Tab-separated table of C-alpha atoms and ligand atoms in Angstrom:
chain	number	residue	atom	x	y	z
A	1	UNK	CA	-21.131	-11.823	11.642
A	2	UNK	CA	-23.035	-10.989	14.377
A	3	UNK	CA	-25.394	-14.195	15.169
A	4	UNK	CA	-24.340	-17.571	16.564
A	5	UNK	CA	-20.559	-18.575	16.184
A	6	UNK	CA	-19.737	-14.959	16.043
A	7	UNK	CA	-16.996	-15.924	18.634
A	8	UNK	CA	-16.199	-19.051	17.167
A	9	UNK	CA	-14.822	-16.798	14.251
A	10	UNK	CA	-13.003	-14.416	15.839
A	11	UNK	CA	-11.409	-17.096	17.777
A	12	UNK	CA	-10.359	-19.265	14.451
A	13	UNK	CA	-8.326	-16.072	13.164
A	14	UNK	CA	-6.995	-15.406	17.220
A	15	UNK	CA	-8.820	-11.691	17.374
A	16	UNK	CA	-9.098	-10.222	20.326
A	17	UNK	CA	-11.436	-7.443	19.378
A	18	UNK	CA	-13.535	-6.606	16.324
A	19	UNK	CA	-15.488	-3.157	16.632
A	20	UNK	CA	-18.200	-1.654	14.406
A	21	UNK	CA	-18.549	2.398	14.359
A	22	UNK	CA	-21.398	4.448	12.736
A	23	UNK	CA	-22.171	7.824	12.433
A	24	UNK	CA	-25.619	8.353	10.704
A	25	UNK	CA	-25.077	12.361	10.022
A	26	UNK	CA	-22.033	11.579	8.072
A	27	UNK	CA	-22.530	8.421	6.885
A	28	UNK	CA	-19.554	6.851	8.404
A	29	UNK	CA	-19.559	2.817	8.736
A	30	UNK	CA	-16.227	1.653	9.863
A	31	UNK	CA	-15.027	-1.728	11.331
A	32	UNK	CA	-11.813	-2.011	13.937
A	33	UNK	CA	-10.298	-5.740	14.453
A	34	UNK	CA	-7.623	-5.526	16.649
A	35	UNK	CA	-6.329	-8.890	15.854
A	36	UNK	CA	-3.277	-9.174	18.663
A	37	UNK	CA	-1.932	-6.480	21.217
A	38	UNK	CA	0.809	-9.036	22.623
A	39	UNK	CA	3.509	-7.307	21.404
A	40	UNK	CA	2.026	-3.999	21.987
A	41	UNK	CA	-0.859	-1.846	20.660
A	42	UNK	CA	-2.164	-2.493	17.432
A	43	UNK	CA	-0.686	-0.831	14.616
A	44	UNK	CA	-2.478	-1.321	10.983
A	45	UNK	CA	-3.682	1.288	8.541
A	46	UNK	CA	-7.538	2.578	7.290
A	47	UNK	CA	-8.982	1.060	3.968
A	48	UNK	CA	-11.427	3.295	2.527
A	49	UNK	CA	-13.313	1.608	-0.242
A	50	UNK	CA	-16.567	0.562	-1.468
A	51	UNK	CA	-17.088	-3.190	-0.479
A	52	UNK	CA	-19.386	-5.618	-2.776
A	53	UNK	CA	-20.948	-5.719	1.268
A	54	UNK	CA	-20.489	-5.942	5.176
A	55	UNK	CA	-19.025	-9.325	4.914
A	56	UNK	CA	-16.261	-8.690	2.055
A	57	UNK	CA	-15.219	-5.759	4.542
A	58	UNK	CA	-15.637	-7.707	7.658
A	59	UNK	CA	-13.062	-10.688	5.657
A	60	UNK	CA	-11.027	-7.934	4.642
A	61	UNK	CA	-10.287	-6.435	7.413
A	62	UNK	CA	-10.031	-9.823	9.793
A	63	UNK	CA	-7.471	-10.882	7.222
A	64	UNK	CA	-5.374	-7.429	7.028
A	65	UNK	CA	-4.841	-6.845	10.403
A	66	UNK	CA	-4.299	-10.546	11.173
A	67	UNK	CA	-1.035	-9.876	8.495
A	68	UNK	CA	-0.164	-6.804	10.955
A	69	UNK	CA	0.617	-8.612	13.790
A	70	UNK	CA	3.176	-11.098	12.191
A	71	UNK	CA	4.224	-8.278	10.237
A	72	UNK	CA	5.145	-6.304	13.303
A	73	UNK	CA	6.417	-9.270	15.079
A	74	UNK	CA	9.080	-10.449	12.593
A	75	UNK	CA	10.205	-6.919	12.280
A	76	UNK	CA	11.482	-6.601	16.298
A	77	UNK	CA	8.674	-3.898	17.172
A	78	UNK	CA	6.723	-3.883	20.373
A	79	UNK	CA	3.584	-3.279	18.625
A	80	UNK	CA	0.604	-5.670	17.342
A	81	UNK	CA	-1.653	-5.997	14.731
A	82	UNK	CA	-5.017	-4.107	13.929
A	83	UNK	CA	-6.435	-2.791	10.772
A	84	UNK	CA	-9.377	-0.739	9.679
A	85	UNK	CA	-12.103	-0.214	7.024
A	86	UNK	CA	-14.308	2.465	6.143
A	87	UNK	CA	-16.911	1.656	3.932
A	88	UNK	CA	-17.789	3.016	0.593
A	89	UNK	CA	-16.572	4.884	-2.379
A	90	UNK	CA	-13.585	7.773	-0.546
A	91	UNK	CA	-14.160	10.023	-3.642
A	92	UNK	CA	-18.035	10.706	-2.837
A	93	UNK	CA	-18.076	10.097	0.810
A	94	UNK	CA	-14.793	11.431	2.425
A	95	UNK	CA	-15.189	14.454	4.151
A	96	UNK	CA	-13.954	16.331	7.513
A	97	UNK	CA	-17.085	15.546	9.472
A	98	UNK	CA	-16.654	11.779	8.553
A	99	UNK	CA	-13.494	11.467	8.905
A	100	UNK	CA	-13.382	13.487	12.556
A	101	UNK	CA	-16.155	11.301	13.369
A	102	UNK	CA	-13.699	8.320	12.686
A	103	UNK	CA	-11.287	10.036	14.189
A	104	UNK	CA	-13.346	10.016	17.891
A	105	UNK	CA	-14.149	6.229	17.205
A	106	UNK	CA	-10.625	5.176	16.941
A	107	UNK	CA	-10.104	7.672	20.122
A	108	UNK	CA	-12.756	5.511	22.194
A	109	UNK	CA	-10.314	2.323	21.777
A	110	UNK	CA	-7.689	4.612	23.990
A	111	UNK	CA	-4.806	3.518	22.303
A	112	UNK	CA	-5.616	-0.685	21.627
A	113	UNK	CA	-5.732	0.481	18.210
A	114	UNK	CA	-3.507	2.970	16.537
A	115	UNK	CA	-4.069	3.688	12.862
A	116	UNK	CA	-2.222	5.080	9.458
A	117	UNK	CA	-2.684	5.471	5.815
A	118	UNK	CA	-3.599	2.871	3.468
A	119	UNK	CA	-5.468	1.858	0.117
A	120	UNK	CA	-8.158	4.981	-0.207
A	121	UNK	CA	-6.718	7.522	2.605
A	122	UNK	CA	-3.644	9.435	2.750
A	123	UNK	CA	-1.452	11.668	4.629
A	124	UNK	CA	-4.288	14.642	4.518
A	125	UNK	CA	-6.726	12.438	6.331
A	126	UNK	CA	-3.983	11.328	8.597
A	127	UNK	CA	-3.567	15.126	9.652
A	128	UNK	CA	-7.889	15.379	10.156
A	129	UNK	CA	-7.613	12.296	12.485
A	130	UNK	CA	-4.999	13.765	14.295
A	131	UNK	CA	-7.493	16.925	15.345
A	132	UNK	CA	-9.593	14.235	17.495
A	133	UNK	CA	-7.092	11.372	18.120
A	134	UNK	CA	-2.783	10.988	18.865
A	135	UNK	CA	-3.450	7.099	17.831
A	136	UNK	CA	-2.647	8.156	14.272
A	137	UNK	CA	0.858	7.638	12.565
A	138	UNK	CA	1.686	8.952	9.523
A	139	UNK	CA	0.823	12.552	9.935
A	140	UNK	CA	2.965	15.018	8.015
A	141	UNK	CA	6.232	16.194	9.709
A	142	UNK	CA	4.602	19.988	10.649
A	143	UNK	CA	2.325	17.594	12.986
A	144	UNK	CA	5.618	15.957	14.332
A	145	UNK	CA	4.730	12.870	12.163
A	146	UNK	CA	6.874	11.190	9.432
A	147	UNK	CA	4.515	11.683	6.332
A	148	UNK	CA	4.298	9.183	3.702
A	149	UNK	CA	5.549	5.745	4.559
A	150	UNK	CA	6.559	4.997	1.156
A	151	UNK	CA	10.186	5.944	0.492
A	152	UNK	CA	10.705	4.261	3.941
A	153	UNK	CA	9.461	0.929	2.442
A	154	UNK	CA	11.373	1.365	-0.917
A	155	UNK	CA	14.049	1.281	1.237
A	156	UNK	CA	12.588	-1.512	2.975
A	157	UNK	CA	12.924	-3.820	-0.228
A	158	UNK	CA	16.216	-2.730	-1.351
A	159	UNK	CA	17.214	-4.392	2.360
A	160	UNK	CA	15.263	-7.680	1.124
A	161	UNK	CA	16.797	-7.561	-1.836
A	162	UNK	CA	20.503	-7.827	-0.799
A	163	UNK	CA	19.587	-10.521	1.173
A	164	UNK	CA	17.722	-12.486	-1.682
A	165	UNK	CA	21.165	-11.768	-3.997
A	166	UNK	CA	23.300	-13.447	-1.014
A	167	UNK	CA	21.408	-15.541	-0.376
A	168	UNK	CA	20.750	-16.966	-3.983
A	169	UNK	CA	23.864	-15.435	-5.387
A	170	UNK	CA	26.195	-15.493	-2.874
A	171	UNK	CA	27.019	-12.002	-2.740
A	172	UNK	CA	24.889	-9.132	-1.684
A	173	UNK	CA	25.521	-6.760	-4.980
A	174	UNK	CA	22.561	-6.054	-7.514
A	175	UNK	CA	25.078	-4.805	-9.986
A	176	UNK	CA	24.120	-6.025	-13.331
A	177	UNK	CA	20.919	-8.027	-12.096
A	178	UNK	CA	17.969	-7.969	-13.654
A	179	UNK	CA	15.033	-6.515	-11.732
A	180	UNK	CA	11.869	-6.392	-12.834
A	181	UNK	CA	9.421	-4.061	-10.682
A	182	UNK	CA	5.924	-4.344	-11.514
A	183	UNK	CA	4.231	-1.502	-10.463
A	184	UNK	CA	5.690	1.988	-10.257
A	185	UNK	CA	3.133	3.797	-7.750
A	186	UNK	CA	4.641	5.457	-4.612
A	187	UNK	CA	6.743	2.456	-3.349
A	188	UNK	CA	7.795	1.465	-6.969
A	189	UNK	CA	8.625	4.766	-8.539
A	190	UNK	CA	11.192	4.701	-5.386
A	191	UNK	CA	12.364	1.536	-5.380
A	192	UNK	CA	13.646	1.945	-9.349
A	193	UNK	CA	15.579	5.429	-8.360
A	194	UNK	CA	17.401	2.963	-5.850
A	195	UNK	CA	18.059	0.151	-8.027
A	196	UNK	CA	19.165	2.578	-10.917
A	197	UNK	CA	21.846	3.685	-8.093
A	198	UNK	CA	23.107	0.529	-7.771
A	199	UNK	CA	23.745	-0.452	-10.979
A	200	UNK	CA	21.088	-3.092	-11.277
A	201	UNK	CA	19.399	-3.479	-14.981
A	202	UNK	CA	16.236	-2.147	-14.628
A	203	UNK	CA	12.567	-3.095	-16.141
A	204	UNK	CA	9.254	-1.590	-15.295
A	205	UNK	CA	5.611	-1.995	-15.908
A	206	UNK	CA	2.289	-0.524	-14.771
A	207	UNK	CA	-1.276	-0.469	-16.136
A	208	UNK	CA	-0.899	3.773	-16.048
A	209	UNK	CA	1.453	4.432	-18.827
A	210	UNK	CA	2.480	7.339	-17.794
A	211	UNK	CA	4.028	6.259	-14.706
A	212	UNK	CA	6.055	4.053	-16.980
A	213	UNK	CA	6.986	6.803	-19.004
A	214	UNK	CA	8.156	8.490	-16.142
A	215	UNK	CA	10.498	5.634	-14.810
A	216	UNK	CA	11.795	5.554	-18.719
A	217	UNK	CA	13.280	9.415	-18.657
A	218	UNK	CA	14.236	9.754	-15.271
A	219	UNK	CA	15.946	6.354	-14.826
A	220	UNK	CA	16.790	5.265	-18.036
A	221	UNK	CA	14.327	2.096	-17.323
A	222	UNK	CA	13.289	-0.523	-19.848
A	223	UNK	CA	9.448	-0.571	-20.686
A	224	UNK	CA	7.768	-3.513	-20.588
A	225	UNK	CA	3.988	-4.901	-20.904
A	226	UNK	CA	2.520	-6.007	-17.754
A	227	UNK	CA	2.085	-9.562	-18.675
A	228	UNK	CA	5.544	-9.614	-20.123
A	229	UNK	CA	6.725	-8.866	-17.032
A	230	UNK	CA	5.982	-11.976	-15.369
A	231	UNK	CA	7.247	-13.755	-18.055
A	232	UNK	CA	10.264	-11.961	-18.875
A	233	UNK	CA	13.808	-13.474	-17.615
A	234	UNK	CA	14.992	-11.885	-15.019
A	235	UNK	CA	17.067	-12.110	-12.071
A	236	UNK	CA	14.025	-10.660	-9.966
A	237	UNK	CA	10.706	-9.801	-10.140
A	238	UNK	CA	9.553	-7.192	-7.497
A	239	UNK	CA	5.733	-7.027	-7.650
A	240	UNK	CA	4.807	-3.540	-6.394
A	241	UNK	CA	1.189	-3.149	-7.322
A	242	UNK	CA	-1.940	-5.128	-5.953
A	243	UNK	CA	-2.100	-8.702	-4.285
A	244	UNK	CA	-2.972	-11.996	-5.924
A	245	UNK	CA	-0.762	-11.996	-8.957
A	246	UNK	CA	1.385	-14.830	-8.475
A	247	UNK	CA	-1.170	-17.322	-8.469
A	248	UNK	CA	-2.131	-21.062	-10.036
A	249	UNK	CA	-2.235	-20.090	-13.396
A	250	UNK	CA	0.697	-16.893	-13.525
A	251	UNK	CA	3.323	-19.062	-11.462
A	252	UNK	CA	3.942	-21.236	-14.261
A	253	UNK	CA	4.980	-18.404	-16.960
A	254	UNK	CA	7.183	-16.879	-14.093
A	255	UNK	CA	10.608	-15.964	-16.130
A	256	UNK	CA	12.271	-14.497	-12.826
A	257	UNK	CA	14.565	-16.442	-10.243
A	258	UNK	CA	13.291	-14.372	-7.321
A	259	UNK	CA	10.387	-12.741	-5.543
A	260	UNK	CA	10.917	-9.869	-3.548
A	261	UNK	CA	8.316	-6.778	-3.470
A	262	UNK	CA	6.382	-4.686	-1.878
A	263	UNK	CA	3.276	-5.152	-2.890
A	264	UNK	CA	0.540	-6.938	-0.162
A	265	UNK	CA	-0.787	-11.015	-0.359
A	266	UNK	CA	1.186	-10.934	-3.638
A	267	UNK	CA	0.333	-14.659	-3.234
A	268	UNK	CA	-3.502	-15.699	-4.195
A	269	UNK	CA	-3.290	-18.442	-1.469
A	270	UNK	CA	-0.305	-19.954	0.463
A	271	UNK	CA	0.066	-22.948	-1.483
A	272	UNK	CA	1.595	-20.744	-4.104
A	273	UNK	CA	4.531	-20.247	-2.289
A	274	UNK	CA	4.989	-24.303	-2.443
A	275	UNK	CA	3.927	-23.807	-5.767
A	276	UNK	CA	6.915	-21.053	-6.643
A	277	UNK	CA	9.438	-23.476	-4.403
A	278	UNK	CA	9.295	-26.236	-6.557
A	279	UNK	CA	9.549	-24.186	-10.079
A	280	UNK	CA	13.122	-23.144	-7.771
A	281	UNK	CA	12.071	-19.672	-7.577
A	282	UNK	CA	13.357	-17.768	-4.403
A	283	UNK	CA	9.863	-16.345	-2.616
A	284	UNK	CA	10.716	-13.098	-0.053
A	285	UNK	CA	7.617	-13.140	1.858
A	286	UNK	CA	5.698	-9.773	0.806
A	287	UNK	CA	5.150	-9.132	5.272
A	288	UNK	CA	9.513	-9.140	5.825
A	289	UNK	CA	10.010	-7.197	2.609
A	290	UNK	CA	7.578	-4.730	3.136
A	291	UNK	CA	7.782	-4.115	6.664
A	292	UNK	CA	9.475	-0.637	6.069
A	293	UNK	CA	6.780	1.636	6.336
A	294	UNK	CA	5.955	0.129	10.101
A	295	UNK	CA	9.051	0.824	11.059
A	296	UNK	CA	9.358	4.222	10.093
A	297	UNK	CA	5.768	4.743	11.744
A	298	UNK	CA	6.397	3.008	14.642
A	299	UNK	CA	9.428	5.456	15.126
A	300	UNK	CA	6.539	8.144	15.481
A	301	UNK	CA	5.191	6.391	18.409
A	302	UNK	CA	8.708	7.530	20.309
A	303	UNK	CA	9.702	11.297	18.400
A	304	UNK	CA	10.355	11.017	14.769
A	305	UNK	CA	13.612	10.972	13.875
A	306	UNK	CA	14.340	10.391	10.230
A	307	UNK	CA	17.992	9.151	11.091
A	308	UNK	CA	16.976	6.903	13.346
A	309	UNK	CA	14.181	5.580	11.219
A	310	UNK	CA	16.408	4.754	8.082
A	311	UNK	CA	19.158	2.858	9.932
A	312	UNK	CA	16.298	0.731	11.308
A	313	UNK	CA	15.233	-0.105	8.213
A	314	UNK	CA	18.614	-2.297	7.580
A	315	UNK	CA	16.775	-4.668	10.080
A	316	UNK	CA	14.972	-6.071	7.243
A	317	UNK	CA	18.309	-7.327	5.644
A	318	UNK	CA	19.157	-9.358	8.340
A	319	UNK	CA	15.276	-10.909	8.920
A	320	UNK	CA	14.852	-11.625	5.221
A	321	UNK	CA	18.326	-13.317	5.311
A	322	UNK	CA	17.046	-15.495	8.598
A	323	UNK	CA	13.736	-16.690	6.963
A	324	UNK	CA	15.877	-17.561	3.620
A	325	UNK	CA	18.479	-19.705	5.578
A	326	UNK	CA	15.810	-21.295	8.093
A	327	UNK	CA	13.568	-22.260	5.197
A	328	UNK	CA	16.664	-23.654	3.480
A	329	UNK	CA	17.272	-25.702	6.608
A	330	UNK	CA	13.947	-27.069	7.187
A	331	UNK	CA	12.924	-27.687	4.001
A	332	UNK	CA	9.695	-25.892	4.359
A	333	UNK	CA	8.372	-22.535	2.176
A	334	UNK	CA	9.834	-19.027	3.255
A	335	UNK	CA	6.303	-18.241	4.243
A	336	UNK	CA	6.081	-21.105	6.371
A	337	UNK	CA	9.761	-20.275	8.054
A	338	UNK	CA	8.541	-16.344	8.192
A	339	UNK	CA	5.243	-17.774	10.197
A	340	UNK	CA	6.963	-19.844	12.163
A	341	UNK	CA	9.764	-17.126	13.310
A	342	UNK	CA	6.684	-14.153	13.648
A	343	UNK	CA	5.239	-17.028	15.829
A	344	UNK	CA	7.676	-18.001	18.111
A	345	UNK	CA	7.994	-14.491	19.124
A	346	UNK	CA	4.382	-14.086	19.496
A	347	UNK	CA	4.451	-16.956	21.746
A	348	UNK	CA	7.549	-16.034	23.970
A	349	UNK	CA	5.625	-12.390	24.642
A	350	UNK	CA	2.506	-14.096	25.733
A	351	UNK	CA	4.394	-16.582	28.260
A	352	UNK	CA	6.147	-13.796	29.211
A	353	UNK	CA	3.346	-11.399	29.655
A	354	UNK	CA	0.963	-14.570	31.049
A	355	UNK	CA	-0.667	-15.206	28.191
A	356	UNK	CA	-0.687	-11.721	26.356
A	357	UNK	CA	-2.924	-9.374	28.268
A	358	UNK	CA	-4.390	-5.873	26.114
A	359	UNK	CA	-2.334	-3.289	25.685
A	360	UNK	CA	-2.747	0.524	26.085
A	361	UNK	CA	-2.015	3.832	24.257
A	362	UNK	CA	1.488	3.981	23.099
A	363	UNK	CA	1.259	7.610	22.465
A	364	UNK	CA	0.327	8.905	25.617
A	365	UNK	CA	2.520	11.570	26.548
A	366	UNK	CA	2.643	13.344	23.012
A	367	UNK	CA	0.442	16.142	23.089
B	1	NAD	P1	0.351	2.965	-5.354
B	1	NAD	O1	-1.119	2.948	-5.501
B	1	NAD	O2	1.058	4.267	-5.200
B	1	NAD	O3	1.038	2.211	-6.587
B	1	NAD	C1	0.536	1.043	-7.143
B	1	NAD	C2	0.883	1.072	-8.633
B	1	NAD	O4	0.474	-0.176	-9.198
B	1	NAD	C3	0.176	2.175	-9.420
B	1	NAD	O5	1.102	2.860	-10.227
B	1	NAD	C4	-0.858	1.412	-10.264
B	1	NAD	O6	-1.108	2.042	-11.515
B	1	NAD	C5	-0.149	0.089	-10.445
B	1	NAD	N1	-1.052	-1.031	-10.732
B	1	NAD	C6	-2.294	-1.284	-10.233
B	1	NAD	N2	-2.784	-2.436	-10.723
B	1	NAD	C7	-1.817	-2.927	-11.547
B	1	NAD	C8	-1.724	-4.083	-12.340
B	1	NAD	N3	-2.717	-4.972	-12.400
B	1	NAD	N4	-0.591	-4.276	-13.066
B	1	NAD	C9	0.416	-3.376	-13.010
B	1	NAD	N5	0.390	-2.244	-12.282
B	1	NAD	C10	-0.721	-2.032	-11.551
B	1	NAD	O7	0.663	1.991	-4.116
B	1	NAD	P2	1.986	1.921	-3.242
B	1	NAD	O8	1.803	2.731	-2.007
B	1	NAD	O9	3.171	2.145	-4.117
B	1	NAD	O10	1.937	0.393	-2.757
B	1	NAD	C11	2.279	-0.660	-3.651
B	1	NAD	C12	2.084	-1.990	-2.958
B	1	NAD	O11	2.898	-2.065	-1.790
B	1	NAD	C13	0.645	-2.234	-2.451
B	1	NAD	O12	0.350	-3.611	-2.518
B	1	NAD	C14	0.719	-1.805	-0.988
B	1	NAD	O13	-0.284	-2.440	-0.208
B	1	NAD	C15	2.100	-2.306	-0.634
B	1	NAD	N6	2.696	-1.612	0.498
B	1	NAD	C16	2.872	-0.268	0.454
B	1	NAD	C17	3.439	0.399	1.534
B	1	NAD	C18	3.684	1.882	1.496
B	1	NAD	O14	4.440	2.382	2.355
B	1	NAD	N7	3.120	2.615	0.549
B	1	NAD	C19	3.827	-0.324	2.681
B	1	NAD	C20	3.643	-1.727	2.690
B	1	NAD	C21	3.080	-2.361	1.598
């Protein structure tokens, strides 16, 4: 990265900032892109895992926080995008010096860059940041924070999903629909308790049997391979594990009508999404669906109030419902209406704010 048409590259993806941290005693190697502040401060979680090397992480993390800032956008909050990685394998190298020495590096962006859980860190290390920064969200509630994102997201998707059934089935009810969720983790396991409740017919799949065992006897789920759940007919299937599945080769066997998860970059590249159009499968872009857990955090940013938080979440119905009908309209993908929407705002904040100047600490009077 660093060498000639290091700005070049930053400027391609529209970062503003990219910043390396090290800490030698702890072995601590951690890169910051704070890809927009716009809308506001940066808001993206930390991704704690072993890259193949420095330039898988540096991609990774350009990518991810560039997906924060439309995220944010097209879910109304006053916050941009950022995202962070730590490098290397969390079950050899976490530990409290490393992560309060990520904790002061995060403190030295004063706020441009606030951060939360993600893929290799959870709400524990969210509460050891907090001893040497307030730019971390998703503390637990004896902090003042709101804890784990996920129900909050769950929720998130059952939104999307009434919006998908409208939309495609002209009434809002997932009584009697077929939902396939693929992936019962934290955001899954939830997401089938709510479907359960609303009388949808539930299947479920996961590579950890256990977790599908789990869904069977305390939902009454159906059990199903994880390959036969992308082929399966169904109503919808709601991918809640890892990106890339729907892809060149899986869109084809697709037996569902409808897309709507949680899980991130379900899509291996965007030309899938023209690729799931024209098989007539309904696509709920993964960044509307899943925007539940910002909310919720974002609420942090003002006083946590679980109330508060949850009737935001019904946000997501109507913003799913808008990229459905404007992609309708237009004829283009619902990823390509969800861009342009995230983008028009974008643009309207950085007319308004003469062309988007950096944004402070959002947290600054919390103790
Ligand atoms: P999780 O790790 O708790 O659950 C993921 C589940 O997927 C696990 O049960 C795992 O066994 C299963 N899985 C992994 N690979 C699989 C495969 N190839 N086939 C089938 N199952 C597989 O994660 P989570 O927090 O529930 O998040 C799920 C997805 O939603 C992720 O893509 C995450 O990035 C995204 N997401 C989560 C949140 C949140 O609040 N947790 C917010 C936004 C987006």
């Amino acid at each position: 990265m660093i060498g000639p048409g290091v700005f070049d590259r930053l400027e391609a993806g529209g970062h503003e900032q990219v910043v390396w941290g090290a800490d030698r005693a702890t072995g601590l190697r951690a890169i910051v892109a704070v890809h927009s502040t716009v809308l506001g401060p940066a808001l993206g979680g930390t991704r704690f895992r072993p890259y193949p090397d420095e330039e898988a992480a540096l991609v990774d993390v350009l990518r991810l926080s560039r997906a924060m800032t439309y995220k944010a956008a097209l879910a109304g909050l006053d916050l941009g995008g950022g995202k962070a990685v730590i490098l290397g394998d969390p079950r050899h190298l976490r530990s409290e010096g490393l992560l309060r020495a990520y904790g002061r590096f995060i403190d030295s962006l004063g706020g441009r860059y606030v951060t939360a859980e993600d893929v290799g860190t959870d709400q524990a290390d969210m509460d050891v940041l907090r001893r040497e920064t307030r730019h971390v969200t998703g503390v637990s509630e004896l902090l003042g924070g709101s804890g784990d994102p996920s129900p909050a997201t769950a929720l998130g998707v059952v939104h999307a999903l009434h919006a998908v059934a409208e939309h495609q089935w002209g009434s809002p009810s997932l009584e009697g629909r077929a939902v396939v969720v693929l992936g019962v983790g934290k955001v899954g396991s939830a997401l089938v308790g709510h479907l359960v409740a609303s009388g949808a017919k539930v299947s479920v799949a996961d590579i950890d049997p256990n977790r599908v065992q789990a869904m069977v006897s305390r939902h009454g789920a159906t059990a199903v391979g994880v390959e036969e759940a992308l082929t399966l007919d169904a109503d919808v299937l709601a991918p809640c594990a890892l990106g890339g599945i729907l892809n060149a080769t899986t869109i084809p066997w697709l037996g569902c009508r409808a897309v709507c998860g949680s899980a991130n970059n379900p899509l291996a590249e965007s030309a899938d999404a023209r690729r799931l159009a024209d098989r007539g499968i309904l696509y709920a872009p993964d960044y509307v669906v899943s925007a539940g857990g910002i909310i919720n955090l974002a609420e942090e940013l003002v006083g946590y109030d679980q109330a508060a938080a949850t009737a935001k979440l019904a946000a997501i119905r109507t913003t799913t419902a808008n990229v459905l009908a404007a992609a309708a309209a237009s004829g283009v993908t619902t990823l390509e209406a969800a861009d342009c929407l995230a983008e028009s705002r974008l643009r309207a904040a950085a007319e308004a704010t003469g062309g988007g100047a950096a944004r402070g600490s959002p947290v600054g009077e919390r103790g």
